[in-house]
Coordinates of C-alpha atoms and ligand atoms in Angstrom, one line a residue:
M1 CA 10.8 -15.9 -30.1
I2 CA 12.4 -13.2 -32.3
D3 CA 14.7 -10.7 -30.8
L4 CA 14.7 -7.9 -33.3
K5 CA 17.6 -6.0 -31.8
T6 CA 20.0 -8.9 -31.7
H7 CA 18.9 -9.9 -35.2
L8 CA 19.6 -6.4 -36.4
E9 CA 23.0 -6.3 -34.7
H10 CA 24.0 -9.5 -36.5
R11 CA 22.8 -8.2 -39.8
V12 CA 24.7 -4.9 -39.3
A13 CA 27.8 -6.8 -38.4
A14 CA 27.4 -9.0 -41.5
A15 CA 27.0 -6.0 -43.7
L16 CA 30.1 -4.4 -42.3
G17 CA 32.2 -7.4 -43.0
D18 CA 34.7 -8.7 -40.4
L19 CA 34.3 -6.9 -37.1
D20 CA 36.7 -7.3 -34.3
P21 CA 35.2 -7.4 -30.8
A22 CA 35.9 -3.6 -30.2
Q23 CA 34.0 -2.7 -33.3
R24 CA 31.2 -5.0 -32.4
D25 CA 30.9 -3.3 -29.0
A26 CA 30.8 0.0 -30.7
L27 CA 27.5 -0.8 -32.4
S28 CA 25.0 1.1 -30.3
L29 CA 21.4 0.9 -31.5
M30 CA 19.2 3.5 -30.0
P31 CA 15.7 4.7 -30.7
P32 CA 16.0 7.7 -33.0
K33 CA 15.2 11.2 -31.7
N34 CA 12.5 11.6 -34.4
R35 CA 10.3 8.6 -35.0
E36 CA 9.7 9.6 -38.6
H37 CA 13.3 8.9 -39.4
G38 CA 13.0 5.2 -38.5
D39 CA 12.4 2.7 -35.8
I40 CA 15.9 2.4 -34.5
A41 CA 19.1 4.2 -35.3
L42 CA 22.8 3.3 -35.4
G43 CA 25.2 6.2 -34.6
C44 CA 28.4 5.6 -36.5
F45 CA 30.7 7.8 -34.5
Q46 CA 32.6 5.2 -32.5
L47 CA 32.7 2.8 -35.4
A48 CA 34.1 5.5 -37.7
K49 CA 36.8 6.2 -35.2
L50 CA 37.8 2.6 -35.1
R51 CA 37.8 2.4 -38.9
K52 CA 39.5 5.7 -39.3
A53 CA 36.8 7.1 -41.6
A54 CA 34.2 9.9 -41.4
P55 CA 30.9 8.9 -39.7
P56 CA 28.7 9.9 -42.6
Q57 CA 30.9 7.8 -44.9
V58 CA 30.6 4.7 -42.7
A59 CA 26.8 5.3 -42.5
A60 CA 26.4 5.6 -46.2
E61 CA 28.5 2.5 -46.9
L62 CA 26.5 0.5 -44.3
A63 CA 23.1 1.6 -45.6
A64 CA 24.2 0.7 -49.2
A65 CA 25.5 -2.8 -48.2
F66 CA 22.4 -3.6 -46.1
E67 CA 19.8 -6.0 -47.7
P68 CA 16.3 -5.9 -46.3
D69 CA 14.9 -9.3 -45.0
D70 CA 11.8 -10.7 -43.4
L71 CA 12.2 -8.6 -40.3
I72 CA 13.9 -5.5 -41.5
E73 CA 12.3 -3.4 -44.2
S74 CA 14.9 -0.7 -44.9
A75 CA 18.2 1.0 -43.9
E76 CA 18.7 4.6 -44.7
A77 CA 21.7 6.8 -44.1
A78 CA 21.1 10.3 -42.6
G79 CA 24.4 12.1 -41.9
P80 CA 26.3 10.0 -39.3
F81 CA 23.3 7.8 -38.6
V82 CA 21.8 4.8 -40.2
N83 CA 18.0 4.6 -39.6
F84 CA 16.4 1.2 -39.8
R85 CA 12.7 0.3 -40.1
Y86 CA 11.3 -3.0 -38.9
R87 CA 8.6 -4.8 -40.7
R88 CA 5.4 -4.1 -38.7
A89 CA 4.5 -7.7 -38.1
A90 CA 8.0 -8.5 -36.9
L91 CA 8.0 -5.5 -34.6
A92 CA 4.7 -6.5 -33.0
Q93 CA 5.7 -10.1 -32.6
S94 CA 9.1 -9.4 -31.2
I95 CA 7.9 -7.0 -28.6
V96 CA 4.6 -8.6 -27.5
E97 CA 6.3 -12.0 -27.2
S98 CA 9.3 -10.8 -25.3
V99 CA 7.1 -9.0 -22.9
L100 CA 4.7 -11.8 -22.3
R101 CA 7.4 -14.3 -21.9
D102 CA 9.2 -12.1 -19.5
A103 CA 12.4 -11.9 -21.6
A104 CA 15.0 -9.2 -20.9
P105 CA 14.8 -6.3 -21.1
F106 CA 11.2 -6.5 -20.1
G107 CA 11.9 -9.2 -17.6
R108 CA 14.9 -9.3 -15.2
A109 CA 18.3 -9.8 -16.9
A110 CA 20.5 -12.8 -16.0
A111 CA 22.8 -12.1 -13.1
T112 CA 25.9 -10.1 -13.9
D113 CA 29.0 -9.7 -11.8
T114 CA 28.2 -6.1 -11.1
S115 CA 27.8 -5.2 -7.4
I116 CA 26.1 -2.0 -6.4
V117 CA 25.9 -0.6 -3.0
I118 CA 23.1 2.0 -2.5
D119 CA 23.2 4.1 0.6
F120 CA 19.7 5.6 0.9
S121 CA 17.0 6.9 3.2
S122 CA 19.3 7.1 6.2
P123 CA 17.3 9.3 8.4
N124 CA 18.7 10.6 11.7
I125 CA 16.9 8.7 14.4
A126 CA 17.4 11.7 16.6
K127 CA 15.4 14.0 14.4
P128 CA 12.1 13.5 12.6
F129 CA 12.0 12.1 9.1
H130 CA 12.1 15.1 6.8
M131 CA 11.2 15.7 3.2
G132 CA 14.8 15.2 2.1
H133 CA 14.6 11.7 3.6
L134 CA 11.4 11.0 1.6
R135 CA 13.3 11.9 -1.6
S136 CA 16.3 9.8 -0.7
T137 CA 14.0 6.9 0.2
V138 CA 12.0 7.0 -3.0
I139 CA 15.0 7.6 -5.4
G140 CA 17.2 5.1 -3.6
A141 CA 14.6 2.4 -3.6
A142 CA 14.0 3.0 -7.3
L143 CA 17.7 2.7 -8.1
C144 CA 17.9 -0.6 -6.1
R145 CA 15.1 -2.1 -8.2
I146 CA 16.5 -0.7 -11.5
H147 CA 20.0 -2.2 -10.9
R148 CA 18.5 -5.5 -9.8
H149 CA 16.4 -5.6 -12.9
L150 CA 19.6 -5.3 -14.9
G151 CA 21.0 -8.3 -13.1
A152 CA 23.3 -6.6 -10.6
T153 CA 23.7 -7.7 -7.0
V154 CA 22.3 -4.8 -5.1
H155 CA 23.1 -4.0 -1.4
G156 CA 20.5 -1.4 -0.3
V157 CA 21.8 0.1 2.9
N158 CA 20.0 2.3 5.4
H159 CA 22.9 4.2 7.0
L160 CA 20.8 5.4 9.9
G161 CA 22.0 8.4 11.8
D162 CA 22.1 6.7 15.1
W163 CA 25.3 7.9 16.6
G164 CA 27.2 11.1 17.1
M165 CA 26.1 14.5 18.3
P166 CA 22.7 14.7 16.7
F167 CA 21.8 11.5 18.4
A168 CA 23.4 12.6 21.7
K169 CA 21.2 15.7 21.7
M170 CA 18.1 13.6 21.4
M171 CA 19.3 11.3 24.1
T172 CA 19.9 14.3 26.4
A173 CA 16.4 15.7 25.8
Y174 CA 14.8 12.3 26.5
M175 CA 16.9 11.8 29.7
K176 CA 15.8 15.3 30.9
W177 CA 12.2 15.5 29.9
G178 CA 11.1 12.2 28.4
E179 CA 7.9 10.5 29.3
R180 CA 7.5 6.9 28.2
D181 CA 3.7 7.0 27.8
K182 CA 3.9 10.0 25.5
L183 CA 6.6 8.3 23.5
D184 CA 4.5 5.2 23.2
A185 CA 1.4 7.2 22.1
N186 CA 3.1 8.7 19.0
P187 CA 6.8 8.1 18.9
M188 CA 7.6 10.3 15.8
R189 CA 5.7 13.3 17.0
Y190 CA 6.9 13.0 20.5
M191 CA 10.6 12.8 19.4
F192 CA 9.9 15.8 17.2
D193 CA 8.5 17.8 20.1
L194 CA 11.6 16.9 22.2
Y195 CA 13.8 17.9 19.4
V196 CA 12.2 21.3 19.1
R197 CA 12.3 21.7 22.9
Y198 CA 16.0 20.9 23.0
G199 CA 16.7 23.3 20.2
K200 CA 15.0 26.1 22.1
A201 CA 16.6 25.2 25.4
A202 CA 20.1 24.9 24.0
K203 CA 19.8 28.4 22.6
E204 CA 19.2 29.8 26.0
D205 CA 21.6 27.5 27.8
P206 CA 24.7 26.4 25.8
S207 CA 25.8 24.1 28.5
L208 CA 23.1 21.7 27.2
D209 CA 25.3 20.9 24.2
E210 CA 28.2 20.2 26.5
E211 CA 26.0 17.8 28.4
A212 CA 25.1 16.1 25.2
A213 CA 28.8 15.9 24.3
Q214 CA 29.5 14.2 27.6
H215 CA 26.7 11.7 27.0
F216 CA 28.1 10.9 23.6
K217 CA 31.5 10.4 25.1
A218 CA 30.0 8.0 27.6
L219 CA 28.2 6.2 24.8
E220 CA 31.3 5.9 22.7
S221 CA 33.3 4.6 25.7
G222 CA 31.8 1.2 24.8
E223 CA 30.7 0.6 28.4
E224 CA 27.3 -0.8 29.4
N225 CA 25.9 2.4 30.9
A226 CA 22.8 4.5 31.0
E227 CA 23.6 6.1 27.7
R228 CA 24.0 2.7 26.0
E229 CA 20.6 1.6 27.3
M230 CA 19.0 4.8 26.2
W231 CA 20.6 4.5 22.8
R232 CA 19.3 1.0 22.3
F233 CA 15.8 2.1 23.4
L234 CA 15.5 5.2 21.2
R235 CA 17.0 3.4 18.2
D236 CA 14.5 0.5 18.5
E237 CA 11.6 3.0 18.9
S238 CA 12.7 5.0 15.9
L239 CA 13.1 2.0 13.7
K240 CA 9.6 0.8 14.7
A241 CA 8.2 4.2 13.8
F242 CA 9.9 4.4 10.4
Q243 CA 8.6 0.9 9.5
G244 CA 5.1 2.2 8.9
P245 CA 6.0 4.6 6.1
Y246 CA 8.6 2.2 4.7
D247 CA 5.9 -0.5 4.4
R248 CA 3.5 1.9 2.7
L249 CA 6.1 2.9 0.2
G250 CA 7.1 -0.7 -0.4
V251 CA 10.7 0.0 0.6
T252 CA 13.0 -2.6 2.0
F253 CA 16.7 -2.6 2.9
D254 CA 19.2 -5.4 2.6
H255 CA 21.2 -3.9 5.5
V256 CA 20.2 -1.6 8.3
T257 CA 23.7 -0.7 9.3
G258 CA 23.6 2.8 10.8
E259 CA 26.4 4.9 12.0
S260 CA 26.6 3.0 15.3
F261 CA 27.5 -0.1 13.4
Y262 CA 31.0 1.4 12.8
E263 CA 31.6 1.9 16.5
D264 CA 34.4 -0.7 16.5
K265 CA 35.6 -0.1 13.0
M266 CA 36.8 3.5 13.3
Q267 CA 40.0 2.9 15.3
P268 CA 41.6 0.9 12.5
V269 CA 40.7 3.7 10.1
L270 CA 42.4 6.3 12.2
E271 CA 45.4 4.1 12.5
R272 CA 45.5 3.6 8.8
Y273 CA 45.6 7.4 8.3
E274 CA 48.1 7.8 11.0
K275 CA 50.4 5.2 9.5
A276 CA 50.1 6.9 6.1
G277 CA 51.3 10.0 7.7
V278 CA 48.4 12.2 6.6
L279 CA 46.7 12.7 10.0
V280 CA 47.7 16.0 11.4
E281 CA 46.9 17.7 14.6
S282 CA 44.9 20.9 14.6
D283 CA 43.7 22.4 17.9
G284 CA 43.9 19.0 19.5
A285 CA 41.8 17.4 16.8
D286 CA 43.0 14.9 14.2
V287 CA 42.4 16.1 10.7
V288 CA 43.3 15.3 7.1
D289 CA 44.4 18.3 5.0
L290 CA 42.7 18.5 1.6
K291 CA 44.1 21.7 0.1
E292 CA 45.8 19.8 -2.7
F293 CA 42.4 18.7 -3.9
G294 CA 41.2 22.3 -3.9
I295 CA 39.2 21.8 -0.7
K296 CA 39.9 24.4 1.9
V297 CA 38.1 22.7 4.8
P298 CA 40.1 19.9 6.3
C299 CA 38.4 16.7 7.2
I300 CA 38.2 16.1 10.9
L301 CA 38.4 12.5 11.9
R302 CA 38.7 12.8 15.6
K303 CA 37.7 15.7 17.9
S304 CA 39.8 17.1 20.6
D305 CA 37.7 15.2 23.2
G306 CA 38.6 11.9 21.5
T307 CA 35.2 11.3 19.9
T308 CA 34.6 10.5 16.3
L309 CA 32.5 12.3 13.6
Y310 CA 30.1 11.7 10.7
H311 CA 33.1 11.6 8.4
T312 CA 34.9 9.1 10.5
R313 CA 31.9 6.8 10.3
D314 CA 31.5 7.3 6.6
L315 CA 35.1 6.5 6.0
A316 CA 34.8 3.3 8.1
A317 CA 31.7 2.5 6.1
V318 CA 33.5 2.8 2.7
F319 CA 36.2 0.4 3.8
Y320 CA 33.7 -2.0 5.3
R321 CA 31.6 -2.0 2.1
E322 CA 34.7 -2.4 -0.1
Q323 CA 35.6 -5.5 1.8
E324 CA 32.1 -7.0 2.2
F325 CA 30.6 -6.3 -1.2
D326 CA 33.4 -5.7 -3.6
P327 CA 31.3 -2.9 -5.1
T328 CA 31.4 -1.7 -8.7
R329 CA 29.8 1.5 -7.5
I330 CA 28.8 2.9 -4.2
L331 CA 25.9 5.3 -4.6
Y332 CA 25.0 7.8 -1.8
V333 CA 21.5 9.1 -2.4
V334 CA 21.8 12.2 -0.2
G335 CA 20.6 15.8 -0.6
A336 CA 22.7 18.3 -2.6
E337 CA 23.4 20.2 0.6
Q338 CA 25.9 17.5 1.6
K339 CA 28.0 18.0 -1.5
L340 CA 31.1 19.2 0.4
H341 CA 30.8 16.2 2.8
F342 CA 31.1 13.7 -0.1
Q343 CA 33.8 15.7 -1.9
Q344 CA 35.8 15.5 1.3
L345 CA 35.1 11.8 1.6
V346 CA 36.4 11.1 -1.9
A347 CA 39.4 13.4 -1.3
V348 CA 40.3 11.7 2.0
L349 CA 40.2 8.3 0.1
E350 CA 42.4 9.7 -2.7
K351 CA 44.8 11.1 -0.1
I352 CA 45.9 7.6 0.7
G353 CA 45.6 6.5 -2.9
D354 CA 42.7 4.0 -2.3
P355 CA 41.2 3.1 -5.6
I356 CA 37.8 2.8 -4.0
A357 CA 37.6 6.6 -4.3
K358 CA 36.7 6.3 -7.9
R359 CA 33.7 4.2 -7.1
V360 CA 32.1 6.5 -4.6
E361 CA 29.4 8.6 -6.2
H362 CA 27.3 11.2 -4.5
V363 CA 23.8 11.1 -6.0
P364 CA 22.4 14.5 -5.0
F365 CA 18.8 15.7 -5.4
G366 CA 16.9 18.9 -5.1
L367 CA 14.5 20.2 -2.5
I368 CA 10.8 19.6 -2.1
L369 CA 8.9 22.9 -2.4
A370 CA 5.4 23.8 -1.2
L371 CA 3.4 26.7 -2.3
N372 CA 3.1 29.5 0.3
E373 CA -0.6 30.5 -0.2
E374 CA 0.1 34.0 1.3
T375 CA 3.1 35.0 -0.8
G376 CA 2.3 32.8 -3.8
K377 CA 5.9 31.6 -3.8
W378 CA 7.3 28.1 -3.8
E379 CA 9.2 27.6 -0.7
K380 CA 11.1 24.8 1.1
F381 CA 8.4 22.4 2.3
A382 CA 7.5 22.8 5.9
S383 CA 4.7 21.7 8.2
R384 CA 3.6 23.1 11.5
G385 CA 6.7 23.2 13.5
G386 CA 9.1 24.1 10.8
N387 CA 11.3 22.1 8.5
A388 CA 10.0 18.7 9.3
I389 CA 7.2 16.5 8.3
F390 CA 5.4 13.4 9.5
L391 CA 5.6 11.3 6.5
D392 CA 2.6 9.2 7.4
E393 CA 0.5 12.4 7.5
V394 CA 1.7 13.4 4.0
L395 CA 0.9 10.0 2.7
D396 CA -2.5 10.1 4.5
E397 CA -3.3 13.4 2.9
A398 CA -2.6 12.1 -0.6
V399 CA -4.7 9.0 0.0
A400 CA -7.6 11.1 1.3
G401 CA -7.4 13.3 -1.8
V402 CA -7.5 10.3 -4.1
R403 CA -10.3 8.8 -2.1
K404 CA -12.4 11.9 -2.8
I405 CA -11.7 11.8 -6.5
I406 CA -12.7 8.1 -6.6
A407 CA -15.9 8.9 -4.8
E408 CA -16.8 11.3 -7.5
K409 CA -15.6 9.4 -10.6
N410 CA -16.3 5.8 -9.6
P411 CA -18.6 5.7 -6.6
D412 CA -19.2 2.0 -7.0
L413 CA -15.6 0.9 -6.9
A414 CA -15.2 -2.1 -4.7
D415 CA -12.2 -1.9 -2.4
A416 CA -12.0 1.9 -2.9
D417 CA -9.9 2.4 0.3
R418 CA -7.2 -0.1 -0.8
V419 CA -7.1 1.4 -4.3
A420 CA -6.9 4.9 -2.9
E421 CA -3.9 3.9 -0.7
K422 CA -2.0 2.6 -3.8
V423 CA -2.9 5.5 -6.0
G424 CA -2.3 8.2 -3.3
V425 CA 1.1 6.8 -2.3
G426 CA 1.9 6.2 -5.9
A427 CA 1.1 9.8 -6.8
I428 CA 3.7 11.1 -4.3
V429 CA 6.3 8.7 -5.5
F430 CA 5.6 9.4 -9.1
N431 CA 5.7 13.2 -8.6
D432 CA 9.0 12.8 -6.9
L433 CA 10.6 10.8 -9.7
K434 CA 9.1 12.8 -12.6
N435 CA 11.7 15.4 -13.1
G436 CA 15.5 15.1 -13.2
R437 CA 16.5 14.4 -9.6
V438 CA 18.6 17.5 -9.1
K439 CA 15.6 19.7 -9.8
D440 CA 13.4 20.8 -6.9
V441 CA 10.1 18.9 -6.6
K442 CA 7.0 21.0 -6.4
F443 CA 4.5 19.6 -4.0
D444 CA 1.3 20.7 -5.7
W445 CA -1.5 18.5 -4.2
S446 CA -4.2 19.0 -6.9
A447 CA -1.8 18.6 -9.9
M448 CA -0.1 15.6 -8.4
L449 CA -3.2 13.7 -7.6
A450 CA -5.1 14.4 -10.8
F451 CA -6.1 11.5 -13.0
E452 CA -5.0 13.6 -16.0
G453 CA -1.7 15.2 -16.7
E454 CA 1.8 14.0 -16.0
T455 CA 0.8 12.1 -12.9
G456 CA 1.0 8.7 -11.3
P457 CA -2.7 8.3 -11.4
Y458 CA -2.7 9.0 -15.1
V459 CA -0.3 6.1 -15.8
Q460 CA -2.1 3.8 -13.3
Y461 CA -5.4 4.6 -15.0
A462 CA -4.0 3.5 -18.4
G463 CA -3.1 0.2 -16.7
A464 CA -6.5 -0.1 -15.2
R465 CA -8.2 0.4 -18.6
L466 CA -6.1 -2.4 -20.0
A467 CA -6.9 -4.6 -17.1
S468 CA -10.6 -3.9 -17.5
I469 CA -10.5 -5.0 -21.2
L470 CA -8.7 -8.2 -20.3
R471 CA -11.2 -8.9 -17.5
K472 CA -14.1 -8.6 -19.8
S473 CA -12.5 -10.6 -22.6
D474 CA -11.8 -13.9 -20.8
A475 CA -8.5 -13.9 -22.6
P476 CA -6.3 -16.7 -21.3
E477 CA -3.6 -15.7 -18.8
D478 CA -1.2 -18.2 -20.0
P479 CA 1.1 -16.5 -22.5
D480 CA 1.3 -19.5 -24.8
A481 CA -2.4 -19.7 -25.1
L482 CA -2.6 -15.9 -25.6
L483 CA 0.0 -15.9 -28.3
E484 CA -1.2 -18.9 -30.1
G485 CA -2.1 -18.2 -33.7
V486 CA -1.8 -14.4 -33.5
D487 CA -1.6 -12.8 -36.9
W488 CA 1.0 -10.2 -36.3
K489 CA 0.2 -8.3 -39.4
L490 CA -3.0 -7.2 -37.8
L491 CA -1.1 -5.0 -35.4
E492 CA 0.4 -2.8 -38.0
D493 CA -1.4 0.2 -36.7
A494 CA -0.1 -0.3 -33.2
A495 CA 3.4 0.7 -34.2
P496 CA 3.4 3.9 -32.1
V497 CA 2.6 1.9 -28.9
L498 CA 5.1 -0.8 -29.8
L499 CA 7.9 1.5 -30.6
T500 CA 7.5 3.3 -27.3
M501 CA 7.5 0.0 -25.5
Q502 CA 10.7 -0.8 -27.4
E503 CA 12.4 2.1 -25.6
F504 CA 12.0 0.3 -22.3
G505 CA 15.4 -1.5 -22.4
P506 CA 17.5 1.5 -23.2
A507 CA 15.6 3.6 -20.6
V508 CA 16.3 1.2 -17.8
V509 CA 20.0 1.1 -18.8
R510 CA 20.2 4.9 -18.9
A511 CA 18.3 5.3 -15.6
A512 CA 20.9 3.0 -13.9
K513 CA 23.9 4.6 -15.5
E514 CA 22.9 8.2 -14.7
S515 CA 21.1 7.3 -11.4
E516 CA 18.1 8.9 -12.9
P517 CA 14.8 7.1 -12.3
S518 CA 13.0 9.9 -14.1
V519 CA 14.0 8.4 -17.4
I520 CA 11.7 5.5 -16.7
T521 CA 9.0 7.7 -15.2
N522 CA 8.9 9.7 -18.4
L523 CA 8.8 6.7 -20.6
M524 CA 5.8 5.4 -18.6
L525 CA 4.0 8.7 -19.2
R526 CA 4.6 8.3 -22.9
I527 CA 3.5 4.7 -23.0
A528 CA 0.4 5.6 -21.1
G529 CA -0.3 8.3 -23.6
E530 CA 0.1 6.0 -26.5
I531 CA -2.2 3.5 -24.9
H532 CA -4.9 6.0 -24.2
S533 CA -4.8 7.2 -27.9
Y534 CA -4.7 3.6 -29.2
L535 CA -7.7 2.7 -27.2
R536 CA -9.5 5.9 -28.4
E537 CA -9.0 4.8 -32.0
H538 CA -9.4 1.0 -31.8
H539 CA -12.0 -1.3 -30.4
V540 CA -10.6 -4.4 -28.8
L541 CA -13.5 -6.4 -27.4
R542 CA -15.8 -5.6 -30.3
A543 CA -13.3 -6.3 -33.1
E544 CA -13.5 -9.4 -35.4
P545 CA -12.2 -12.5 -33.7
E546 CA -8.7 -12.5 -35.5
L547 CA -8.2 -8.9 -34.8
R548 CA -9.6 -9.2 -31.3
N549 CA -7.0 -11.9 -30.5
A550 CA -4.1 -9.9 -31.8
R551 CA -5.2 -6.8 -30.0
L552 CA -5.7 -8.7 -26.7
A553 CA -2.1 -9.9 -26.9
L554 CA -1.0 -6.3 -27.4
V555 CA -3.2 -5.2 -24.5
A556 CA -1.8 -7.8 -22.2
A557 CA 1.7 -6.9 -23.2
A558 CA 1.2 -3.2 -22.7
K559 CA -0.3 -3.8 -19.3
R560 CA 2.7 -5.8 -18.3
V561 CA 5.2 -3.2 -19.4
L562 CA 3.4 -0.5 -17.5
A563 CA 3.3 -2.7 -14.4
T564 CA 7.0 -3.5 -14.7
G565 CA 8.0 0.1 -15.3
L566 CA 5.8 1.4 -12.4
G567 CA 7.1 -1.4 -10.3
L568 CA 10.7 -0.2 -10.9
I569 CA 10.0 3.3 -9.7
G570 CA 8.0 2.0 -6.8
V571 CA 4.4 2.7 -7.9
A572 CA 1.9 -0.1 -7.6
A573 CA -0.3 -1.0 -10.6
V574 CA -4.0 -1.2 -10.0
D575 CA -6.6 -3.2 -11.9
E576 CA -9.4 -0.8 -11.2
M577 CA -9.6 2.8 -10.0
Ligands
LIG601 N1 21.8 10.7 8.2 C1 22.2 11.7 7.3 C2 21.3 12.8 7.3 O1 20.1 12.7 7.7 C3 22.3 11.1 5.9 C4 23.3 9.9 5.7 C5 23.6 9.7 4.3 N2 24.5 8.6 4.2 C6 25.9 8.6 4.5 N3 26.6 7.5 4.3 N4 26.4 9.7 4.9 O2 21.6 13.9 6.8

């Protein structure tokens, strides 16, 4: 198997003469911005710094010293860059073989010693799952898969909001008005109704919040009491209710350690801060002052009634994760509205000089917007009853929409319901991960479900076309058999597809580094586009035998890259649609 990139790296190193390890690390080959300049480019900035020369000079010297070989056709300097062109046969062989043999970066990398904690989804069990939690779930699950693909040990954590005042309010509502049979009939909706009812009632009668605070105090006392029993019951019911959407989205967690998990881990945290002499009293509460970090709001770690807060639990969670997982990074996939919370968290860690502060990263994201038909404006997504959704209903709506399109386009499709489920759910996930995550997501049903345009269905459809060709061809599934005797020169005209596939590795690395799954989503759109145009211009099944074999290998590889990329972002591939 040839690995073009490694080969090129060696050749570059050889052309440059003796390279120390630092200079070798400074070689970063990336796809060029403009394909016409070459197949892969080497930016000479870092190398120039190490050699104390100007980048264009280093580039010119390198290009002049570089000799073409069987795999590399040319090297040309362009300003601070050197652009290389692969021989077409080598390009085809290297990519198709690596993909079909599941070699990195197309297959999963060998294990590294990177450990990544990803705190995501984390709904409040006291409140309904809202659109923000859908985004966190989808982005966080994608990041888990992406880091795993790169060989990291990933700890995906659902930091459930199952403690504190929000939960106490729910508990109070259920203790007052709850009816078991109504809960059983539709737990999510019923909890939502109770939540709305509590909100209204508490506005009229503020003593309700005091009651909730009492209940929380009783829960946090650690005693086996009515509150504890109610907590256990509501937590179990919520988890059961969340499982449906999690299954449909293909989302799993390595740890479901909610806020309640830190019940017995907060006292040591408070003591640590006390000992460090940074816990000060303010109106009977224990707080950490953060003015030196430019943060005006102090961080409260214990309320005057002795109970703990969201921050106290997050702090306990950082220390717990530090100890258990020795993390390289801890990512918090949480909406941008909690920016201050995480700034405070980092500052509180810095206050005692804990180096873990540098590893805590808030990964914020924008809102989901829906079109208000009356005003024609995009507004924060809401369903009947306000700023809340029933995730299952949103998924159902997408699936029903796709089912309708399939009924028109492909009425004979076997298994249409199963396909519609994958395509409908996939469309929502894809739409969420299409733009940079801090951007707001527009929930435009018809645009997002369409089989044309920048959509999940469009990419899935490219995969289905490839699957259909393979099905009709009787091409062997075994990669050895499929690759045997392929004349790679015959794939010369597939360079646009292959070069786009070549970007897969760097895209995954960038997505991980920047916590930005959209890098992969966009590459998948481009690969799908190249496949659609390749298939428009080339026959596969009807080509001459030699050509047919070469093209079938390409088709199998392209299908695999699409499936892997879609898999990373959490969209299923389908063989027919
Ligand atoms: N439960 C919180 C909410 O719904 C999100 C928790 C995020 N994770 C964390 N470690 N704070 O807003």
